[in-house]
Structures are given as C-alpha cells and as structure tokens.
GROMACS .gro file of C-alpha atoms in nm:
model
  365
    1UNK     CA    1  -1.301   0.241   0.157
    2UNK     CA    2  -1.125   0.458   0.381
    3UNK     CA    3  -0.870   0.275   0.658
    4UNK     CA    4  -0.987   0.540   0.999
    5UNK     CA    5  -0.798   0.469   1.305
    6UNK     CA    6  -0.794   0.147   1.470
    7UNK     CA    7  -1.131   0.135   1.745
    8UNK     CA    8  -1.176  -0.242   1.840
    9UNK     CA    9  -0.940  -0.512   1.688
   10UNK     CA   10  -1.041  -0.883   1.802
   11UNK     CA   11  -0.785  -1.164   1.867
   12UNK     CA   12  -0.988  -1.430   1.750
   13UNK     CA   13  -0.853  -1.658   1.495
   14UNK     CA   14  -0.995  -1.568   1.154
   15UNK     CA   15  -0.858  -1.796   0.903
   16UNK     CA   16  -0.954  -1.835   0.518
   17UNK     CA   17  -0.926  -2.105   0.285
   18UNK     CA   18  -0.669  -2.197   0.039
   19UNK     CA   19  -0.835  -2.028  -0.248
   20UNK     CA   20  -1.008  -1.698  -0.058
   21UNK     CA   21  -1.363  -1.796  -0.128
   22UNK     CA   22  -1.463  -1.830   0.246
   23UNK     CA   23  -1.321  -1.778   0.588
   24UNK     CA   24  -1.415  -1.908   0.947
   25UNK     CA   25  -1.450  -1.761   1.247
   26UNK     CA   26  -1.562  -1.793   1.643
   27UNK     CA   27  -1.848  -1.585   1.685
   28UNK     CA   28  -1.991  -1.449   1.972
   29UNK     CA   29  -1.903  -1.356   2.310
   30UNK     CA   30  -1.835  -1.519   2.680
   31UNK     CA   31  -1.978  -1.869   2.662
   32UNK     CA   32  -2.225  -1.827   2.385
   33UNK     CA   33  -1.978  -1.897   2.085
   34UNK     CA   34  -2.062  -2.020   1.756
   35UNK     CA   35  -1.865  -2.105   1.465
   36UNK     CA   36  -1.940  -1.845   1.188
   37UNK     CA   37  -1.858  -1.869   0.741
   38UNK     CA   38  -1.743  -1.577   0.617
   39UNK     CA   39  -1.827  -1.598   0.214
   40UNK     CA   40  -1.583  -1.382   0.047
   41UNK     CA   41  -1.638  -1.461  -0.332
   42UNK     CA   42  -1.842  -1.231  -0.497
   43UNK     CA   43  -1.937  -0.844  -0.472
   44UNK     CA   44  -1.995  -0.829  -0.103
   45UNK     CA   45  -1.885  -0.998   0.170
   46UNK     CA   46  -2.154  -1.175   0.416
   47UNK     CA   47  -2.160  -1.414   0.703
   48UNK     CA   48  -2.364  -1.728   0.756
   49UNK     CA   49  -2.334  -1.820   1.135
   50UNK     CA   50  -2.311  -2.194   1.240
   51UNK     CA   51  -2.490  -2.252   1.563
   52UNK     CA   52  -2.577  -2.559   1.732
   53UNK     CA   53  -2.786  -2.650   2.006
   54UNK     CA   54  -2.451  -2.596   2.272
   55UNK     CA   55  -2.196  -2.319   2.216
   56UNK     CA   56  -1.883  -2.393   2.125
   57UNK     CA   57  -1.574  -2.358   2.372
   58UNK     CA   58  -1.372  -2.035   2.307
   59UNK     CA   59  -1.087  -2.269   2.234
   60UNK     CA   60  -1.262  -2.499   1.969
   61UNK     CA   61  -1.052  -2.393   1.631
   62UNK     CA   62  -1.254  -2.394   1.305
   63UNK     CA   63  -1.096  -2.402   0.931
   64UNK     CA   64  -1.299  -2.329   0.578
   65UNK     CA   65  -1.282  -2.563   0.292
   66UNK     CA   66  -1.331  -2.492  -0.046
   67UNK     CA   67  -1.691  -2.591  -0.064
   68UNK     CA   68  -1.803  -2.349   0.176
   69UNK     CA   69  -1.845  -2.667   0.476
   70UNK     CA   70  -1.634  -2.534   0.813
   71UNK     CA   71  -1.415  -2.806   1.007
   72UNK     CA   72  -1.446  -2.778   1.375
   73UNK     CA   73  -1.188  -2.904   1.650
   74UNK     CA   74  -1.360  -2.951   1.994
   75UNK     CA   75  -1.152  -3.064   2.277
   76UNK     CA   76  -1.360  -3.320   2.483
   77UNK     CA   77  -1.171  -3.478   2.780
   78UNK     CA   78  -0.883  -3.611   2.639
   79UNK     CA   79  -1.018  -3.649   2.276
   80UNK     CA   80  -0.984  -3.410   2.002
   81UNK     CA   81  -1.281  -3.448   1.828
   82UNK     CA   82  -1.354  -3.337   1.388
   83UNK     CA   83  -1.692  -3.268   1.257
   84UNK     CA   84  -1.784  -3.044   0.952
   85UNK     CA   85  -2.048  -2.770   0.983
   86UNK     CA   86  -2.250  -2.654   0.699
   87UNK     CA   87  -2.583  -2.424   0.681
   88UNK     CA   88  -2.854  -2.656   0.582
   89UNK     CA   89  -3.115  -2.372   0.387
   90UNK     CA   90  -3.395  -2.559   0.585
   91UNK     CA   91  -3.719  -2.344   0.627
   92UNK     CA   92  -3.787  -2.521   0.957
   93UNK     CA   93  -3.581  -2.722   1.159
   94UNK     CA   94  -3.194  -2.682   1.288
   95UNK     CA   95  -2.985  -2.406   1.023
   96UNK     CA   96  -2.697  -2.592   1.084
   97UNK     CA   97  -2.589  -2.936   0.941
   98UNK     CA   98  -2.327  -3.094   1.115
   99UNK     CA   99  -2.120  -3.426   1.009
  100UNK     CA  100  -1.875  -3.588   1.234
  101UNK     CA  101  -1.561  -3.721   1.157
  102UNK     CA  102  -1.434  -3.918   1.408
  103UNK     CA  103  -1.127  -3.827   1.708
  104UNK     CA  104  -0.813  -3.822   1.809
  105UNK     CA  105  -0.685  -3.933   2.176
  106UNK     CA  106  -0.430  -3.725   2.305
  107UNK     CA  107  -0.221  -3.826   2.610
  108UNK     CA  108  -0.171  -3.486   2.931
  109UNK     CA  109   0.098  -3.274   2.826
  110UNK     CA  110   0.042  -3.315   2.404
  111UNK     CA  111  -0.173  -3.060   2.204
  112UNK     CA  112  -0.353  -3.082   1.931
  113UNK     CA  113  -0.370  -2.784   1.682
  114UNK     CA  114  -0.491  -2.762   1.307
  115UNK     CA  115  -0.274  -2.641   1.044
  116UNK     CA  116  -0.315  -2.391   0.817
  117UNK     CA  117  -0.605  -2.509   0.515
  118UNK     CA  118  -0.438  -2.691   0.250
  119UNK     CA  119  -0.405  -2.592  -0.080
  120UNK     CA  120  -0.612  -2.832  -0.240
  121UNK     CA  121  -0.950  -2.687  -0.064
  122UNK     CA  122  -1.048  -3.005   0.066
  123UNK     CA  123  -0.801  -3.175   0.293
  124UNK     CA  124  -0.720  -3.091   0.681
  125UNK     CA  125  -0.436  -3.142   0.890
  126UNK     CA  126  -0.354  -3.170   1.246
  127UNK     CA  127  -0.075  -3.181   1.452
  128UNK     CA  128  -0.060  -3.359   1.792
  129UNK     CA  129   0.285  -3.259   1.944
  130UNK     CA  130   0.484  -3.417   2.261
  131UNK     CA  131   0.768  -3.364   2.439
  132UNK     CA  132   0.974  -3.591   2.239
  133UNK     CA  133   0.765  -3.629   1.903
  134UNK     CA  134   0.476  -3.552   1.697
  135UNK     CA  135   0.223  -3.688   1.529
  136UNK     CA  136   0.085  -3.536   1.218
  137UNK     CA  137  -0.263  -3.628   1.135
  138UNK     CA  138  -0.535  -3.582   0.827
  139UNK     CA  139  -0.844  -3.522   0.988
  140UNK     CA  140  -1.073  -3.422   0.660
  141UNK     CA  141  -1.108  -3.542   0.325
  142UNK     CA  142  -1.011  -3.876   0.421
  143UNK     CA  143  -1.209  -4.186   0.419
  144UNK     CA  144  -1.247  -4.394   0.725
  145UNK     CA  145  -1.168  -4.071   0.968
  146UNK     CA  146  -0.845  -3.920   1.120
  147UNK     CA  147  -0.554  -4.082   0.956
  148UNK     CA  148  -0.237  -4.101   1.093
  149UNK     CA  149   0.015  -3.948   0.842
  150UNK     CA  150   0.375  -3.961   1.022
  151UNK     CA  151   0.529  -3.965   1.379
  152UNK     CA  152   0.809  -3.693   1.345
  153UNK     CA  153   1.085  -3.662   1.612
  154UNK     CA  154   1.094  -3.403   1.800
  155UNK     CA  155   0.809  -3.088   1.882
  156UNK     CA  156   0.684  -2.936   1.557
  157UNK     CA  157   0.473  -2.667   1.576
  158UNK     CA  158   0.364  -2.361   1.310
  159UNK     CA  159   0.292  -2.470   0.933
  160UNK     CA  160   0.322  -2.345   0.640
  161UNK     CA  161   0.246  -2.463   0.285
  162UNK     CA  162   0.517  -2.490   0.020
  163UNK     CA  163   0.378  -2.579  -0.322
  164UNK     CA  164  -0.018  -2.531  -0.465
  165UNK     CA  165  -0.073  -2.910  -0.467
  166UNK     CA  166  -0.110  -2.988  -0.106
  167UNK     CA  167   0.253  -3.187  -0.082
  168UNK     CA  168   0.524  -3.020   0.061
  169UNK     CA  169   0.427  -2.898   0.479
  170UNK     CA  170   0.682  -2.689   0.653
  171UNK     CA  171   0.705  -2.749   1.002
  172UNK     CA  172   0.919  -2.588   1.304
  173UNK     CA  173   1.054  -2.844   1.492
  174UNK     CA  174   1.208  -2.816   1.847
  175UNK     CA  175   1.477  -3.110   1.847
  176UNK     CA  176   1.843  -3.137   2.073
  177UNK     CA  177   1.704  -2.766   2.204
  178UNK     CA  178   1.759  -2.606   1.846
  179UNK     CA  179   1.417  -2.531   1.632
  180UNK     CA  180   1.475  -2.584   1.267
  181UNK     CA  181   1.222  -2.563   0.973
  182UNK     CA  182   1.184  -2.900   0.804
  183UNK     CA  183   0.987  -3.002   0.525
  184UNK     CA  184   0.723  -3.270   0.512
  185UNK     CA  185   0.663  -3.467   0.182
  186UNK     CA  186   0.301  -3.593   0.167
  187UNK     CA  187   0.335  -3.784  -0.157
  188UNK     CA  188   0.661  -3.988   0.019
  189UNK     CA  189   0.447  -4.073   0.367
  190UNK     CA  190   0.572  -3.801   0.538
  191UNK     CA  191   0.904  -3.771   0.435
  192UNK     CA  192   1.117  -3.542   0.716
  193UNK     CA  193   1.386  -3.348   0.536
  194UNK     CA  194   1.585  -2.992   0.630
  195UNK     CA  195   1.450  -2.682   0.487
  196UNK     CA  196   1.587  -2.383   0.718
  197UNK     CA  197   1.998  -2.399   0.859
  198UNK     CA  198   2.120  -2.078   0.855
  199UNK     CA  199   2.406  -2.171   1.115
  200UNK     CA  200   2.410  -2.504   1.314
  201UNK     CA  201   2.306  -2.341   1.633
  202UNK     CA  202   2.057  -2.065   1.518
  203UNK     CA  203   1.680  -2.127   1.573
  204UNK     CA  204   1.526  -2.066   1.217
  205UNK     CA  205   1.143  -2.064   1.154
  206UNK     CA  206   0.939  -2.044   0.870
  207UNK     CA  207   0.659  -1.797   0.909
  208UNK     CA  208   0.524  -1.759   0.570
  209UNK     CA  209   0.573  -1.893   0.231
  210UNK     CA  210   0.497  -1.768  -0.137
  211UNK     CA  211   0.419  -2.067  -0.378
  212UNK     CA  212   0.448  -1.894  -0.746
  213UNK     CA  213   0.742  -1.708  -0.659
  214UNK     CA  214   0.967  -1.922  -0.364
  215UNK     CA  215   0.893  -1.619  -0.115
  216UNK     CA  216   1.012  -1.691   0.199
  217UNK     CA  217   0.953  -1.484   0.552
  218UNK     CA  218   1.205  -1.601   0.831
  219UNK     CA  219   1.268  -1.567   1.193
  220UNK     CA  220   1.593  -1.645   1.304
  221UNK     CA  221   1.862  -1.572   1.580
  222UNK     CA  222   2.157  -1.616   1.302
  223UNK     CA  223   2.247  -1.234   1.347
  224UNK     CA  224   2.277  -1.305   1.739
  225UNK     CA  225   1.922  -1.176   1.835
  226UNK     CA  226   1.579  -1.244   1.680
  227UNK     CA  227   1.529  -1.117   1.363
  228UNK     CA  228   1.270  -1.123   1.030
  229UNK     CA  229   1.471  -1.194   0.698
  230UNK     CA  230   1.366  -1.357   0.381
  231UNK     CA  231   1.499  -1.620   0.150
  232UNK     CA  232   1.363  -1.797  -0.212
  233UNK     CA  233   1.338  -2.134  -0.248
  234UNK     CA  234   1.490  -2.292  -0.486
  235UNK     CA  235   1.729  -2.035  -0.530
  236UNK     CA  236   2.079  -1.925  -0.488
  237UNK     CA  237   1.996  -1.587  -0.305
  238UNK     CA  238   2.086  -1.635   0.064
  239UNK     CA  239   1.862  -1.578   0.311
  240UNK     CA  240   1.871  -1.158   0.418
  241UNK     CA  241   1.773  -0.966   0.696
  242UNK     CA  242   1.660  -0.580   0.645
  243UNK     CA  243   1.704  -0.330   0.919
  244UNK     CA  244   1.347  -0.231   0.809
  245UNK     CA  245   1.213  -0.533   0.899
  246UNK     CA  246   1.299  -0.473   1.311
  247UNK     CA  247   1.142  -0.565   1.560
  248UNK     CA  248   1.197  -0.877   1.475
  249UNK     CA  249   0.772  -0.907   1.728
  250UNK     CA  250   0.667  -0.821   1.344
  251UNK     CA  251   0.443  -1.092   1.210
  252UNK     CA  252   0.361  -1.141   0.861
  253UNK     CA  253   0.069  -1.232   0.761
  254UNK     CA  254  -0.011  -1.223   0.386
  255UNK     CA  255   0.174  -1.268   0.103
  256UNK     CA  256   0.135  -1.147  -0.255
  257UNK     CA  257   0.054  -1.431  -0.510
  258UNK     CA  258   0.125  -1.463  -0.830
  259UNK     CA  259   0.442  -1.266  -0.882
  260UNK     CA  260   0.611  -1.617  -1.056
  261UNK     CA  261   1.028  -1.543  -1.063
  262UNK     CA  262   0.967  -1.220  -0.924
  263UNK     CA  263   0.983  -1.281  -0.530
  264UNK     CA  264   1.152  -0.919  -0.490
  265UNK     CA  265   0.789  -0.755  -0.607
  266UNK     CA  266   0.558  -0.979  -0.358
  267UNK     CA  267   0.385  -0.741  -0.066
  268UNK     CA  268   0.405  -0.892   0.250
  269UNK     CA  269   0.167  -0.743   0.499
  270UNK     CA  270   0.285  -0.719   0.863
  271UNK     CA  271   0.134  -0.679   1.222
  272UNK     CA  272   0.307  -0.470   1.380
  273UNK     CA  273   0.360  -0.470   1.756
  274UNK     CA  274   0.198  -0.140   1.806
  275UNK     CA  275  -0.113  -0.278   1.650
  276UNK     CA  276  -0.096  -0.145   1.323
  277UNK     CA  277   0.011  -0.285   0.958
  278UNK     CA  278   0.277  -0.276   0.808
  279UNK     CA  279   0.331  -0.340   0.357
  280UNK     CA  280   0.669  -0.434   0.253
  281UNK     CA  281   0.838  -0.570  -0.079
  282UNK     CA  282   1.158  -0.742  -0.037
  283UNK     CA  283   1.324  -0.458  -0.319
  284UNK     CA  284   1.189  -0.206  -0.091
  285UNK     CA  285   1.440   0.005   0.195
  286UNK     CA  286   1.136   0.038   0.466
  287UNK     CA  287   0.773  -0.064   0.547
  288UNK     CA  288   0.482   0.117   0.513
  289UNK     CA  289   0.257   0.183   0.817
  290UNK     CA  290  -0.083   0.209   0.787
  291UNK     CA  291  -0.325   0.211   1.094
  292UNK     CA  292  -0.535  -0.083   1.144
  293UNK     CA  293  -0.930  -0.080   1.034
  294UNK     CA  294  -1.190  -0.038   1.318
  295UNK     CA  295  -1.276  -0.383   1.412
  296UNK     CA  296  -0.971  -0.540   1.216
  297UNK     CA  297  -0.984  -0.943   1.265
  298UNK     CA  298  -0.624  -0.887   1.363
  299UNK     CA  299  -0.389  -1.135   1.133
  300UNK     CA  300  -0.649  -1.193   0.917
  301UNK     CA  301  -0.601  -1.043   0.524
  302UNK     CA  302  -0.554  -1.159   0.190
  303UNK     CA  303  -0.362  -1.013  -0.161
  304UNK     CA  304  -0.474  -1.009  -0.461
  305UNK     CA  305  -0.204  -1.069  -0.732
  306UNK     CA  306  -0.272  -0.728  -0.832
  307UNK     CA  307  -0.153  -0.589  -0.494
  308UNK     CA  308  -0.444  -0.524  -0.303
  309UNK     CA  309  -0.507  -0.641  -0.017
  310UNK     CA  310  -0.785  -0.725   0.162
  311UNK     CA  311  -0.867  -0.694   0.552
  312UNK     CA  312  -1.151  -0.858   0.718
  313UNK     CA  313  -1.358  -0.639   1.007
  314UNK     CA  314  -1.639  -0.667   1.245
  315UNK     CA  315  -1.800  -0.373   1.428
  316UNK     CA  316  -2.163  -0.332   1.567
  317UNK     CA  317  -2.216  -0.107   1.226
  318UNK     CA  318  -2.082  -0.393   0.980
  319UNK     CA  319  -2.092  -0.730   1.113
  320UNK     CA  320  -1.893  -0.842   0.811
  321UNK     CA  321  -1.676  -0.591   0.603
  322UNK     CA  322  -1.369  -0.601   0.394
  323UNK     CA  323  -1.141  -0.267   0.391
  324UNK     CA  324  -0.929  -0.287   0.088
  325UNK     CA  325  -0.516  -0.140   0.125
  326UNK     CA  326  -0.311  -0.075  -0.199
  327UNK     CA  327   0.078  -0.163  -0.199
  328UNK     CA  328   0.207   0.172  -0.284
  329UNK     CA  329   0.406   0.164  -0.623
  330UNK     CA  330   0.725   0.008  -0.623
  331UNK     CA  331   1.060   0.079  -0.739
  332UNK     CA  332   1.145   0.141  -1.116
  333UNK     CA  333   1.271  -0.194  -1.158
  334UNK     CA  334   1.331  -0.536  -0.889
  335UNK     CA  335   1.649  -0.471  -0.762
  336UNK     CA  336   1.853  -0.824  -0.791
  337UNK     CA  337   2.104  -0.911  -0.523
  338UNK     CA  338   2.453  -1.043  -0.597
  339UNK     CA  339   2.422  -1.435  -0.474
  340UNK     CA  340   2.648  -1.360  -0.200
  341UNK     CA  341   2.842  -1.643  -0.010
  342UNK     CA  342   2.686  -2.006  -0.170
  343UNK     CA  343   2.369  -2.123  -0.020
  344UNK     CA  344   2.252  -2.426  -0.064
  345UNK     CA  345   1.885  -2.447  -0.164
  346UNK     CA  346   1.586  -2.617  -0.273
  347UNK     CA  347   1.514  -2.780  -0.604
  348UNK     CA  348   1.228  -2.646  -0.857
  349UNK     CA  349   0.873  -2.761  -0.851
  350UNK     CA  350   0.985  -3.048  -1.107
  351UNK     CA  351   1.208  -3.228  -0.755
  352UNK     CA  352   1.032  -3.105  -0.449
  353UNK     CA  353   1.275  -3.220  -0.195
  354UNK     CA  354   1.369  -2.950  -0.020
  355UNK     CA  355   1.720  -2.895   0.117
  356UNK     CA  356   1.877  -2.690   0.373
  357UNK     CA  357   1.932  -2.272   0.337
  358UNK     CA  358   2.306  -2.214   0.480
  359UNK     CA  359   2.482  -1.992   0.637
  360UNK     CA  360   2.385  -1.631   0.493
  361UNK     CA  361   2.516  -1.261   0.550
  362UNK     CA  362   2.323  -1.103   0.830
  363UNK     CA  363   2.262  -0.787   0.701
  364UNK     CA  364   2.122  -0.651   0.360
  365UNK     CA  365   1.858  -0.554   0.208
   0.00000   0.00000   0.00000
C-alpha cells in the first residue's frame, strides 16, 4: 500500500497485545464510546466492536489479551474497576459478553493506569501511583481478583517489558526529585532494583525495550538537556546519544524483534513532533521520515522481524486498515562501537537482576 499524506490522525490509545494477534481500541465519538478488537492475525485486518448497554467514558483504558478477550478500566467514583469484554457470536441477544473482575480503591490525588500487555498474553498490570509511593497491581489472570503485587517508594509511572516471560517490569520512578528507571522482578515479589544511572543527578527513562536483542531507547538529561540515546542490556556498550535522534519530543514507538545479538540492526519507529514517522537503526547516521498514513492511530505500529512494519488506520473509507513501511536497507555490515568508558550493566537472561547503566559519553553514534 501506498503511505499518501497524513489527512486525520486520532490520539486515541491503540494498543496491541504481546504477541500482535489483536489490538484494542476506544471507538466512537463524544459520549457514545465503545471499546473496539482489532484482529490482526491473518490476511486482513477487521474489527469486532464491544458495545454495551452504556458507553464507555472517553477515559476508560482498554488492553487485548492473547485470546482475543479485551480488559477494560472504568473509573467509578473513587474505584477503578476490571472487567473483560468479549463478542459473544449470539444470533439474538447482547453481542457483547462481559466478565468482571473485581476493583481497586484509590485515595484523591493517586491514579490508576494499566501497563503495557504482558508478554505472556494473559496477565494485566496496573499501577496506582501517589505522591510518596506506588502500588503495583495484577488485575487479570489472577484468581480471586486484583492482587496486590508490591508497594514501591516513590511515583512510578511508564512501563516497559524486559524479558518474553512476563518477569522483569521497568518502571520510571520519581524519588528525592530525580526519576530513575528501576526494574521490577515478578518472580522475587516485586523485587525494586536500579536499571538506568547515567549520572547521579540526571533523570533517565526507559521508553522502549527490545527483548531478543537488549535494545534499549532512553531519555535522559545526562548531556545537560533532554535527549533520546540508546543502550543494550546486558552489555558493556554505554549508553549513546545520536545527533540524529534530536528533538529529544521524538517518541519511539516500535521496535524490531528478533534481531538476537544484533541490537545495532533493530528499526525503531519514531513519532515525530511534526506528526510524521520517523525509521532508525542504531548503526544508522540519520532517521528516515516518512509522512504519516491518513487516519494513522498515532503511536500505534508493529515490526515484523523481517523489518516491516505495520501501521494501524481508520478513515470513513477503511474503518480498519494496516499500511505496511519497509526499513530501507541498512549498512554493509553493523557497525560495533569501541566499549568506551566501563559501564556497568545487566546480567544475561540466565540472572535477570538488572543493574545500573553508568555514566556514558554524551555524544556518538
């Protein structure tokens, strides 16, 4: 398909499961909202829309799962209630099924937000964050309801996925007025260790994370104003920060799996302040820009390990569409930095306790 000039992007949250065989969406407009499954295995894309017999809120948040059931978060007085929508195939009757799982009171002043879908399809995560602390919670594929995982010091916030099994969480945590990526250890109770310290004072975030190949995409103040950089966990390399990666507004999005050992080939797709997209490889000097698809779900998209990747649309025309981008080729060979002043960093997959990345040079590639 052909990528035409950018018409009508939407800011609604589009968000797709830990495998890429569905995505979730608010649908609708004004006050008639409805939670809407996006089912994106096969040859064509189609939607299945979830409605009940009340619209949703515009600020209700929905997640896929693996098995093709959508998790909704309602806010209802000062409960956050769970409940899992599915399409019921009924000839007559409601088309939607929906099961409730139970709620979470939140005290004025903390909010409740769900993480990103974990990788193993079937569990979801919330975080309820203070002032002071926050609570992380497992709101799906649990038994009795929301459990209470771990009360972290401090206000987290973001999320990002480290490993394939659903263990290791990355959260940003506000603490002493410095944010600092930490990791979260599900299989130790919610084990708090460092994962980002670039320099004692700088605020470093995780944005995104790369499984097979230790990919990470930073934000951090280290160079003495906000910038994007990138770092591999569980490796030597210390975290860099490419002039082509200014403005440091730039948000990635998607990452490239499957490039195991070879973080330097993974496309990361960007969205650009402008509007548009932008397709990077850390061995590359500068980003590609391409303009935006009509109707683009903006910060929705997916890669293939092949390095396509997918973007998700919506116009009156197609209701549900995928426009499909290809990385152009990359260099003649990954270009392999020198390790550069020591950095500490994380373990292999065989340990996952993450450590701290230190101090790195603030300029590179």
């Amino acid at each position: 398909m052909t990528v035409c000039a950018i018409e009508m992007t939407t800011t609604a949250p589009f968000t797709i499961s830990a495998d890429g065989s569905y995505a979730a969406r608010l649908a609708g407009e004004g006050e008639a909202r409805y939670a809407e499954r996006w089912t994106l295995a096969g040859p064509e894309p189609y939607a299945v829309p979830l409605p009940l017999a009340q619209p949703e809120d515009g600020d209700s948040e929905v997640l896929p799962l693996a098995d093709g059931r959508v998790l909704i978060h309602r806010r209802v007085a000062d409960r956050h209630a769970f409940a899992l929508l599915y399409p019921t195939g009924a000839a007559a009757g409601p088309r939607t099924g929906e099961l409730q799982l139970g709620a979470v009171d939140a005290e004025e002043g903390v909010r409740v937000t769900l993480l990103p879908p974990s990788p193993d399809g079937c569990g979801a995560y919330a975080l309820a964050a203070g002032e002071t602390s926050t609570m992380l919670w497992q709101v799906a594929g649990c038994a009795f309801g929301p459990q209470r995982i771990v009360t972290i010091p401090g206000r987290c916030s973001g999320g990002v996925w480290l490993d394939r099994t659903g263990r290791l969480l990355s959260l940003d945590r506000e603490l002493d007025g410095t944010a600092k990526a930490v990791a979260v250890d599900l299989g130790r109770g919610g084990e708090v260790t460092p994962l980002l310290q670039i320099t004692e004072d700088s605020e470093d975030r995780l944005l995104l994370a790369d499984p097979d190949s230790g990919l990470l995409l930073i934000r951090s103040d280290a160079p003495g104003e906000p910038r994007l950089g990138w770092g591999v966990l569980g490796s030597s390399l210390p975290v860099r920060f490419p002039e082509c990666l200014r403005p440091a507004e730039a948000r990635p999005f998607a990452v490239q799996p499957g490039q195991a050992l070879m973080p330097e080939t993974c496309g990361v797709a960007l969205w650009m302040p402008e509007g548009d997209i932008g397709l990077w490889r850390p061995a590359d000097r500068h980003v590609f820009r391409v303009a935006a698809p009509a109707g683009w779900l903006a910060g929705g998209g997916l890669w293939s390990a092949e390095g396509r990747l997918h973007l998700p649309y919506a116009t009156a025309e197609v209701p549900c569409g995928i426009v499909g981008l290809t990385l152009p080729a990359a260099p003649p060979a990954p270009v392999r930095l020198d390790p550069g002043p020591a950095a500490a960093a994380a373990p292999g997959p065989a340990a996952p306790r993450p450590v701290p990345l230190q101090q790195a040079p603030l300029a590179g590639r």
